[in-house]
Coordinates of C-alpha atoms in Angstrom, one line a residue:
M23 CA -8.9 1.3 12.5
V24 CA -11.4 2.5 10.0
S25 CA -9.7 3.3 6.7
E26 CA -8.9 6.9 6.0
E27 CA -11.0 6.7 2.8
T28 CA -14.0 5.4 4.7
R29 CA -13.6 8.0 7.5
T30 CA -13.4 10.9 5.1
T31 CA -16.3 9.8 2.9
T32 CA -18.7 9.0 5.8
S33 CA -17.9 12.2 7.6
M34 CA -18.6 14.5 4.7
P35 CA -21.8 15.5 2.9
M36 CA -22.0 13.9 -0.5
S37 CA -21.6 17.2 -2.4
T38 CA -18.4 18.0 -0.4
S39 CA -17.0 14.5 -1.1
I40 CA -17.6 14.9 -4.8
R41 CA -16.0 18.4 -4.8
S42 CA -12.9 17.1 -3.0
S43 CA -12.5 14.3 -5.5
A44 CA -13.1 16.4 -8.5
G45 CA -10.5 19.1 -7.6
P46 CA -10.7 22.8 -6.7
E47 CA -13.8 24.8 -7.4
S48 CA -13.5 27.6 -9.9
E49 CA -13.5 31.1 -8.3
A50 CA -16.0 32.4 -10.7
G51 CA -18.6 29.6 -10.5
G52 CA -18.2 28.8 -6.8
T53 CA -19.5 25.2 -7.1
A54 CA -18.4 24.2 -10.6
P55 CA -15.6 21.7 -10.3
R56 CA -12.6 22.0 -12.6
A57 CA -12.6 18.3 -13.6
W58 CA -10.0 18.8 -16.3
L59 CA -7.6 20.0 -13.6
T60 CA -8.1 16.9 -11.5
R61 CA -7.5 14.7 -14.6
L62 CA -4.3 16.7 -15.3
V63 CA -3.2 16.0 -11.7
V64 CA -3.8 12.3 -12.2
V65 CA -1.7 12.3 -15.4
G66 CA 1.0 14.3 -13.7
I67 CA 1.1 11.8 -10.8
V68 CA 1.4 8.8 -13.1
L69 CA 4.1 10.4 -15.3
A70 CA 6.1 11.6 -12.3
A71 CA 5.9 8.2 -10.7
L72 CA 7.1 6.5 -14.0
N73 CA 10.3 8.6 -13.7
L74 CA 11.2 8.0 -10.1
R75 CA 13.3 4.9 -10.6
P76 CA 14.5 4.5 -14.2
A77 CA 17.6 6.5 -13.3
I78 CA 18.5 3.8 -10.9
S79 CA 17.3 0.5 -12.5
S80 CA 18.6 1.4 -15.9
F81 CA 22.1 1.9 -14.4
G82 CA 21.8 -1.4 -12.5
A83 CA 21.1 -3.2 -15.8
L84 CA 24.3 -1.8 -17.4
L85 CA 26.4 -1.7 -14.3
E86 CA 29.2 -3.8 -15.8
E87 CA 29.3 -1.8 -19.0
V88 CA 29.4 1.5 -17.0
R89 CA 32.2 0.2 -14.8
D90 CA 34.3 -0.8 -17.8
G91 CA 33.5 2.4 -19.6
I92 CA 34.6 4.9 -17.0
G93 CA 37.1 2.6 -15.0
M94 CA 35.1 2.1 -11.9
S95 CA 36.0 -0.3 -9.1
G96 CA 33.6 -2.5 -7.2
T97 CA 33.8 -0.2 -4.2
L98 CA 33.0 2.9 -6.3
A99 CA 30.1 1.0 -7.9
G100 CA 28.9 0.5 -4.3
V101 CA 29.1 4.2 -3.8
L102 CA 27.0 4.8 -6.9
T103 CA 24.4 2.3 -5.7
S104 CA 24.4 4.1 -2.3
L105 CA 24.0 7.5 -4.0
P106 CA 20.2 7.4 -4.3
S107 CA 19.8 6.9 -0.6
F108 CA 22.2 9.7 0.2
C109 CA 20.5 12.1 -2.2
F110 CA 17.0 11.2 -1.0
A111 CA 18.0 11.8 2.6
L112 CA 19.8 15.1 1.8
F113 CA 17.3 16.7 -0.6
G114 CA 14.1 15.0 0.6
V115 CA 14.2 16.9 3.9
M116 CA 14.1 20.2 1.9
A117 CA 10.9 19.3 0.0
P118 CA 8.3 20.6 2.6
R119 CA 10.1 23.9 2.9
L120 CA 10.4 24.3 -0.9
A121 CA 6.7 23.4 -1.2
R122 CA 5.7 26.0 1.3
R123 CA 7.6 28.7 -0.5
F124 CA 7.0 27.8 -4.2
G125 CA 4.0 25.4 -4.1
V126 CA 3.9 21.7 -4.4
G127 CA 3.2 21.8 -8.2
A128 CA 6.2 24.1 -8.9
V129 CA 8.6 21.9 -6.9
V130 CA 7.5 18.7 -8.6
C131 CA 7.7 20.4 -12.0
G132 CA 11.3 21.5 -11.1
G133 CA 12.0 17.9 -10.0
M134 CA 11.1 16.5 -13.4
V135 CA 13.3 19.1 -15.1
A136 CA 16.2 18.1 -12.9
I137 CA 15.7 14.4 -13.6
A138 CA 15.6 15.0 -17.4
A139 CA 18.8 17.2 -17.2
G140 CA 20.7 14.8 -15.1
L141 CA 19.9 11.8 -17.2
A142 CA 20.8 13.6 -20.4
I143 CA 24.2 14.7 -19.0
R144 CA 25.5 11.8 -17.0
P145 CA 26.4 9.3 -19.7
Y146 CA 28.7 11.8 -21.5
T147 CA 30.7 13.2 -18.6
G148 CA 33.5 10.7 -19.1
T149 CA 34.6 10.4 -15.5
T150 CA 33.3 8.8 -12.3
A151 CA 33.1 12.2 -10.6
G152 CA 31.1 13.6 -13.5
F153 CA 28.8 10.6 -13.6
L154 CA 28.2 11.0 -9.8
A155 CA 27.5 14.7 -10.1
A156 CA 25.0 14.3 -13.0
S157 CA 23.4 11.4 -11.2
A158 CA 23.0 13.5 -8.1
L159 CA 21.2 16.2 -10.1
A160 CA 18.6 13.6 -11.3
L161 CA 18.3 12.1 -7.9
M162 CA 17.7 15.5 -6.3
G163 CA 14.6 15.8 -8.6
I164 CA 13.5 12.3 -7.6
A165 CA 14.0 13.1 -3.9
V166 CA 11.7 16.1 -3.7
S167 CA 9.1 14.4 -5.8
N168 CA 9.3 11.2 -3.6
V169 CA 8.4 13.3 -0.5
L170 CA 5.7 15.4 -2.2
M171 CA 3.8 12.6 -4.0
P172 CA 1.9 11.6 -0.7
V173 CA 1.2 15.3 -0.1
V174 CA -0.3 15.7 -3.6
V175 CA -2.4 12.6 -3.1
K176 CA -3.7 13.7 0.4
R177 CA -4.4 17.2 -0.9
W178 CA -6.2 16.4 -4.1
F179 CA -7.8 13.1 -3.2
P180 CA -8.4 13.0 0.6
D181 CA -11.1 10.4 0.2
R182 CA -9.1 8.1 -2.1
V183 CA -5.7 7.9 -0.4
G184 CA -5.4 4.1 -0.8
S185 CA -6.5 3.9 -4.4
M186 CA -4.4 6.9 -5.5
T187 CA -1.4 5.7 -3.6
G188 CA -1.8 2.4 -5.3
L189 CA -2.0 4.0 -8.7
Y190 CA 1.1 6.1 -8.0
S191 CA 3.0 3.1 -6.6
M192 CA 1.9 0.9 -9.6
A193 CA 3.2 3.5 -12.0
L194 CA 6.5 3.8 -10.1
S195 CA 7.0 0.0 -10.2
L196 CA 6.1 -0.1 -13.9
G197 CA 8.7 2.5 -14.7
T198 CA 11.3 0.6 -12.6
G199 CA 10.6 -2.7 -14.3
V200 CA 10.4 -1.4 -17.8
A201 CA 13.7 0.4 -17.4
A202 CA 15.3 -2.8 -16.1
A203 CA 13.8 -4.9 -18.9
V204 CA 14.4 -2.8 -22.0
T205 CA 17.7 -1.0 -21.2
V206 CA 19.9 -3.8 -22.3
P207 CA 18.1 -4.7 -25.6
M208 CA 17.6 -1.0 -26.3
T209 CA 21.3 -0.4 -25.9
E210 CA 22.0 -3.3 -28.3
A211 CA 19.5 -1.8 -30.8
L212 CA 21.3 1.6 -30.5
G213 CA 24.6 0.1 -31.6
G214 CA 25.8 -1.2 -28.2
S215 CA 26.5 2.2 -26.7
W216 CA 25.7 2.2 -23.0
Q217 CA 25.7 6.0 -23.2
A218 CA 22.8 6.0 -25.6
G219 CA 21.0 3.3 -23.7
L220 CA 21.0 5.4 -20.5
T221 CA 20.2 8.7 -22.2
V222 CA 16.9 7.5 -23.6
W223 CA 15.3 7.8 -20.2
A224 CA 15.8 11.5 -20.2
V225 CA 13.1 11.7 -22.9
L226 CA 10.5 10.1 -20.6
A227 CA 11.4 12.6 -17.9
A228 CA 11.1 15.5 -20.3
V229 CA 7.5 14.3 -21.1
A230 CA 6.7 14.3 -17.4
V231 CA 7.4 18.0 -17.1
V232 CA 4.5 18.9 -19.4
P233 CA 1.4 18.2 -17.2
W234 CA 3.0 19.9 -14.2
I235 CA 3.5 23.2 -16.0
P236 CA -0.2 24.3 -15.6
L237 CA -0.1 23.1 -12.0
V238 CA 2.8 25.3 -11.0
R239 CA 0.5 27.8 -9.4
E240 CA -2.2 25.4 -8.3
R241 CA -2.5 24.8 -4.5
G242 CA -5.0 22.0 -4.6
P243 CA -8.7 21.9 -3.5
G244 CA -9.6 25.0 -1.5
G245 CA -7.1 27.2 -3.4
D246 CA -5.2 30.1 -1.9
Q247 CA -7.7 30.5 1.0
R248 CA -6.9 27.0 2.3
E249 CA -3.2 27.6 1.9
A250 CA -3.5 30.9 3.8
L251 CA -5.2 29.2 6.7
H252 CA -2.7 26.4 6.5
A253 CA 0.2 28.9 6.6
R254 CA -1.3 30.7 9.6
G255 CA -1.8 27.5 11.5
T256 CA 1.8 26.5 10.7
S257 CA 3.2 29.8 11.8
A258 CA 1.2 29.8 15.0
T259 CA 2.3 26.3 16.0
G260 CA 5.5 25.9 14.0
R261 CA 7.9 26.4 16.9
R262 CA 5.8 24.0 19.1
A263 CA 5.1 21.4 16.5
G264 CA 8.0 21.4 14.2
A265 CA 10.6 18.6 13.7
L266 CA 10.7 18.1 17.5
R267 CA 7.1 17.1 17.5
I268 CA 7.7 14.3 14.9
T269 CA 10.7 13.0 16.8
R270 CA 8.5 12.6 19.9
S271 CA 6.4 10.0 18.0
R272 CA 7.5 6.4 18.3
T273 CA 5.4 5.5 15.3
A274 CA 7.3 8.1 13.2
W275 CA 10.6 6.6 14.2
A276 CA 9.3 3.0 13.5
L277 CA 8.1 4.1 10.1
A278 CA 11.4 5.9 9.4
V279 CA 13.5 2.8 10.2
F280 CA 11.1 0.6 8.3
F281 CA 11.4 2.9 5.3
G282 CA 15.2 2.8 5.6
L283 CA 15.5 -1.0 5.7
Q284 CA 13.1 -1.6 2.8
A285 CA 15.0 1.1 0.8
T286 CA 18.2 -0.8 1.6
A287 CA 16.7 -4.0 0.1
A288 CA 15.3 -2.2 -2.9
Y289 CA 18.4 -0.4 -3.9
V290 CA 20.6 -3.4 -3.4
S291 CA 18.2 -5.2 -5.7
M292 CA 18.2 -2.4 -8.3
G293 CA 22.0 -2.0 -8.2
W294 CA 23.3 -5.5 -7.7
L295 CA 20.7 -8.2 -8.5
A296 CA 21.4 -8.3 -12.2
Q297 CA 25.1 -8.7 -11.4
I298 CA 24.4 -11.5 -9.0
F299 CA 22.7 -13.4 -11.7
R300 CA 25.4 -12.6 -14.2
D301 CA 28.1 -13.8 -11.9
A302 CA 26.2 -17.1 -11.4
G303 CA 26.3 -17.7 -15.2
V304 CA 23.0 -16.1 -16.4
P305 CA 23.4 -14.2 -19.7
A306 CA 23.2 -10.4 -19.5
G307 CA 19.9 -10.1 -21.3
T308 CA 18.3 -12.7 -19.1
A309 CA 19.7 -11.1 -16.0
G310 CA 18.1 -7.8 -17.0
L311 CA 14.8 -9.6 -17.5
L312 CA 15.1 -11.2 -14.1
L313 CA 15.7 -7.7 -12.6
A314 CA 12.7 -6.5 -14.6
V315 CA 10.5 -9.3 -13.1
T316 CA 11.6 -8.3 -9.6
M317 CA 10.7 -4.7 -10.3
A318 CA 7.5 -5.5 -12.2
M319 CA 6.1 -7.4 -9.3
G320 CA 5.2 -4.1 -7.9
V321 CA 2.9 -3.2 -10.7
P322 CA -0.1 -5.3 -9.6
L323 CA 0.9 -5.6 -6.0
A324 CA 1.5 -1.9 -5.5
F325 CA -2.1 -1.2 -6.5
V326 CA -3.6 -4.0 -4.4
I327 CA -1.5 -3.6 -1.2
P328 CA -2.4 0.0 -0.4
R329 CA -6.1 -0.7 -0.9
V330 CA -5.9 -3.7 1.5
A331 CA -3.8 -1.8 4.0
T332 CA -6.3 1.0 4.4
R333 CA -9.0 -1.5 5.2
L334 CA -7.1 -3.2 8.0
P335 CA -6.9 -2.0 11.6
H336 CA -3.2 -3.1 11.7
Q337 CA -0.8 -3.4 8.8
G338 CA 1.5 -5.9 10.7
P339 CA 0.3 -9.0 8.9
I340 CA 1.2 -7.5 5.5
V341 CA 4.7 -6.5 6.8
I342 CA 5.3 -10.1 8.0
A343 CA 4.1 -11.7 4.7
L344 CA 6.4 -9.4 2.6
G345 CA 9.3 -10.0 5.0
V346 CA 9.0 -13.8 4.7
C347 CA 9.1 -13.5 0.9
G348 CA 12.4 -11.5 1.2
L349 CA 14.0 -14.2 3.5
L350 CA 13.0 -17.0 1.1
G351 CA 14.3 -15.0 -1.9
Y352 CA 17.8 -14.3 -0.4
A353 CA 18.1 -17.9 0.8
G354 CA 17.2 -19.1 -2.7
L355 CA 19.8 -16.8 -4.3
W356 CA 22.5 -18.3 -2.1
L357 CA 21.5 -22.0 -2.5
A358 CA 20.5 -22.1 -6.2
P359 CA 20.9 -18.8 -8.0
V360 CA 20.4 -20.2 -11.5
G361 CA 18.1 -23.2 -11.0
G362 CA 15.4 -21.1 -9.2
A363 CA 16.2 -17.7 -10.6
W364 CA 12.7 -16.8 -11.7
V365 CA 11.3 -17.9 -8.4
W366 CA 13.8 -15.8 -6.4
A367 CA 13.1 -12.8 -8.7
V368 CA 9.4 -13.1 -8.0
L369 CA 9.9 -13.4 -4.2
L370 CA 12.2 -10.5 -4.0
G371 CA 9.9 -8.4 -6.1
T372 CA 7.1 -9.2 -3.7
A373 CA 9.2 -8.3 -0.7
N374 CA 10.1 -4.9 -2.3
C375 CA 6.4 -4.0 -2.2
S376 CA 7.1 -2.9 1.3
F377 CA 7.7 0.5 -0.4
P378 CA 4.0 1.2 -1.4
L379 CA 3.0 -0.2 2.0
A380 CA 5.3 2.4 3.7
L381 CA 3.8 5.2 1.6
T382 CA 0.3 4.1 2.5
M383 CA 1.2 4.1 6.2
V384 CA 2.6 7.6 5.9
G385 CA -0.9 8.7 4.8
M386 CA -2.6 6.7 7.5
R387 CA -0.4 7.6 10.5
A388 CA -1.1 11.4 10.2
R389 CA -4.5 13.1 10.4
T390 CA -3.8 16.3 8.4
G391 CA -2.1 17.3 5.1
A392 CA 0.5 19.2 7.1
G393 CA 1.1 16.1 9.2
V394 CA 1.5 13.9 6.2
A395 CA 4.0 16.4 4.7
Q396 CA 6.0 16.4 7.9
L397 CA 5.9 12.7 8.4
S398 CA 6.7 12.0 4.8
A399 CA 9.8 14.2 4.9
F400 CA 10.9 12.8 8.2
A401 CA 10.3 9.1 7.4
Q402 CA 11.8 9.3 3.9
S403 CA 14.8 11.5 4.7
T404 CA 15.7 9.6 7.9
G405 CA 14.9 6.3 6.2
Y406 CA 17.1 7.0 3.2
L407 CA 19.9 8.2 5.5
I408 CA 19.7 4.8 7.3
S409 CA 19.8 3.0 4.0
I410 CA 23.0 4.7 2.7
P411 CA 25.5 2.1 4.0
G412 CA 23.7 -0.9 2.7
P413 CA 24.5 -0.9 -1.0
L414 CA 28.0 0.3 -0.3
L415 CA 28.6 -2.4 2.2
V416 CA 27.3 -5.0 -0.2
G417 CA 29.9 -3.8 -2.8
V418 CA 32.7 -3.9 -0.3
L419 CA 31.8 -7.4 0.9
Y420 CA 31.5 -8.6 -2.6
Q421 CA 34.9 -7.2 -3.7
H422 CA 36.8 -8.5 -0.6
S423 CA 35.1 -11.9 -0.2
G424 CA 35.0 -12.7 -3.9
G425 CA 31.4 -14.0 -3.8
W426 CA 27.9 -13.2 -2.9
G427 CA 27.5 -15.3 0.3
L428 CA 28.3 -12.6 2.8
P429 CA 26.2 -9.9 1.0
L430 CA 23.2 -12.2 0.8
A431 CA 23.6 -13.1 4.5
L432 CA 23.6 -9.4 5.4
M433 CA 20.4 -8.7 3.4
A434 CA 18.6 -11.7 5.0
G435 CA 19.7 -10.5 8.4
L436 CA 18.4 -7.0 7.8
M437 CA 15.0 -8.4 6.9
L438 CA 14.4 -9.4 10.5
P439 CA 14.5 -5.9 12.1
Q440 CA 12.5 -4.7 9.1
I441 CA 9.7 -7.0 10.1
V442 CA 9.8 -5.8 13.7
V443 CA 9.7 -2.1 13.0
G444 CA 7.1 -2.5 10.3
V445 CA 4.8 -4.2 12.7
L446 CA 5.3 -1.3 15.1
A447 CA 4.7 1.3 12.4
G448 CA 1.5 -0.5 11.4
R449 CA -0.3 0.0 14.7
D450 CA -3.5 2.0 14.8
R451 CA -2.4 5.5 16.0
T452 CA -1.3 8.9 14.6
V453 CA 1.8 10.9 15.1
E454 CA -0.1 13.9 16.2
D455 CA -1.6 12.0 19.2
E456 CA 1.7 10.5 20.2
A457 CA 3.5 13.8 19.9
E458 CA 0.9 15.5 22.1
A459 CA 1.0 12.7 24.7
A460 CA 4.8 13.0 24.9
R461 CA 4.7 16.7 25.7

């Protein structure tokens, strides 16, 4: 399959390609691109991506302290590590509808506000229920932004889907890794208060609100005229091509299951990996650094993998390579958790780069912006719904077996179907074609 970037660029006149990359044209000038607005979108994407995981990885680094501080059992800790998947499934499906009503920029801006508020409140609630509720508020903001980031990329940068998805994924991985690495030392520098260590991340989320404020009313290249045409097309075919259309696509289902299984692995890593190392005898600070290494592997790879994926006719080989890294990482954690700790952290971090690959395939498996929005919502919401039991089951198995053997065997076992459905999702086809063929 020819990459989407190549298809778009070669099928457009040079002037059109430049305009689509530079952003919407000004209404007064007609052909004068508002380059500053496009730069603002890039800044907004990067800052939003930086805030899509610290709420989770910072909690994972201080899991033991939070459990002691609010009297949380291992099973309840498993509930907390499953909460992201639940919230992403519940709130992510609402994102396209909210975006149609209020605009993508307004919803992402509101998402950043929700993240900042939730992170500022949750350390001081004093109870597990309050901690859960405030975490859910932050995760709601993350959920809608998760779904809409591929839409923002497709709308503003249709000829650079791979590179912009890579930039977004790289920033997301950077935020995840930095939060995992510095939360413990930052907590110590703030007097040892885990509440203060978690609250700091609300500041980063507040900063991310700023670039999205001018974008609240922006609809992307083409402005209101394109949105009006888009809305008319949606209303004309909405009943025929709504959610049922997506569910008729085998590729959409394969992508949703792939998304769910990779999310399971990612949230088990973010929620439990530091604790696995600590239980094996690794000091807390070093365990946090190992988690950071796992998360930080996505910084370079999340930029490279989408660019490579858009140039391949089939993304199956990348899926297989990442899956093998995951299998080796889980086996190593079981056999020699301390002796090869850094190697296992690198391998699991590489395996977790299935996330940017999944995002890239969302952009490649649909032809239109509307298709990407619908596929993104379906794949992410269904996928996160599938991933809900994973972290919770890991916590239950750990508490009742008294060790990490069974949880690690579970994670290694789930890697096999992840490879299979990932290969199916990577085939050269689009959900629109499959849905039409199934009618």
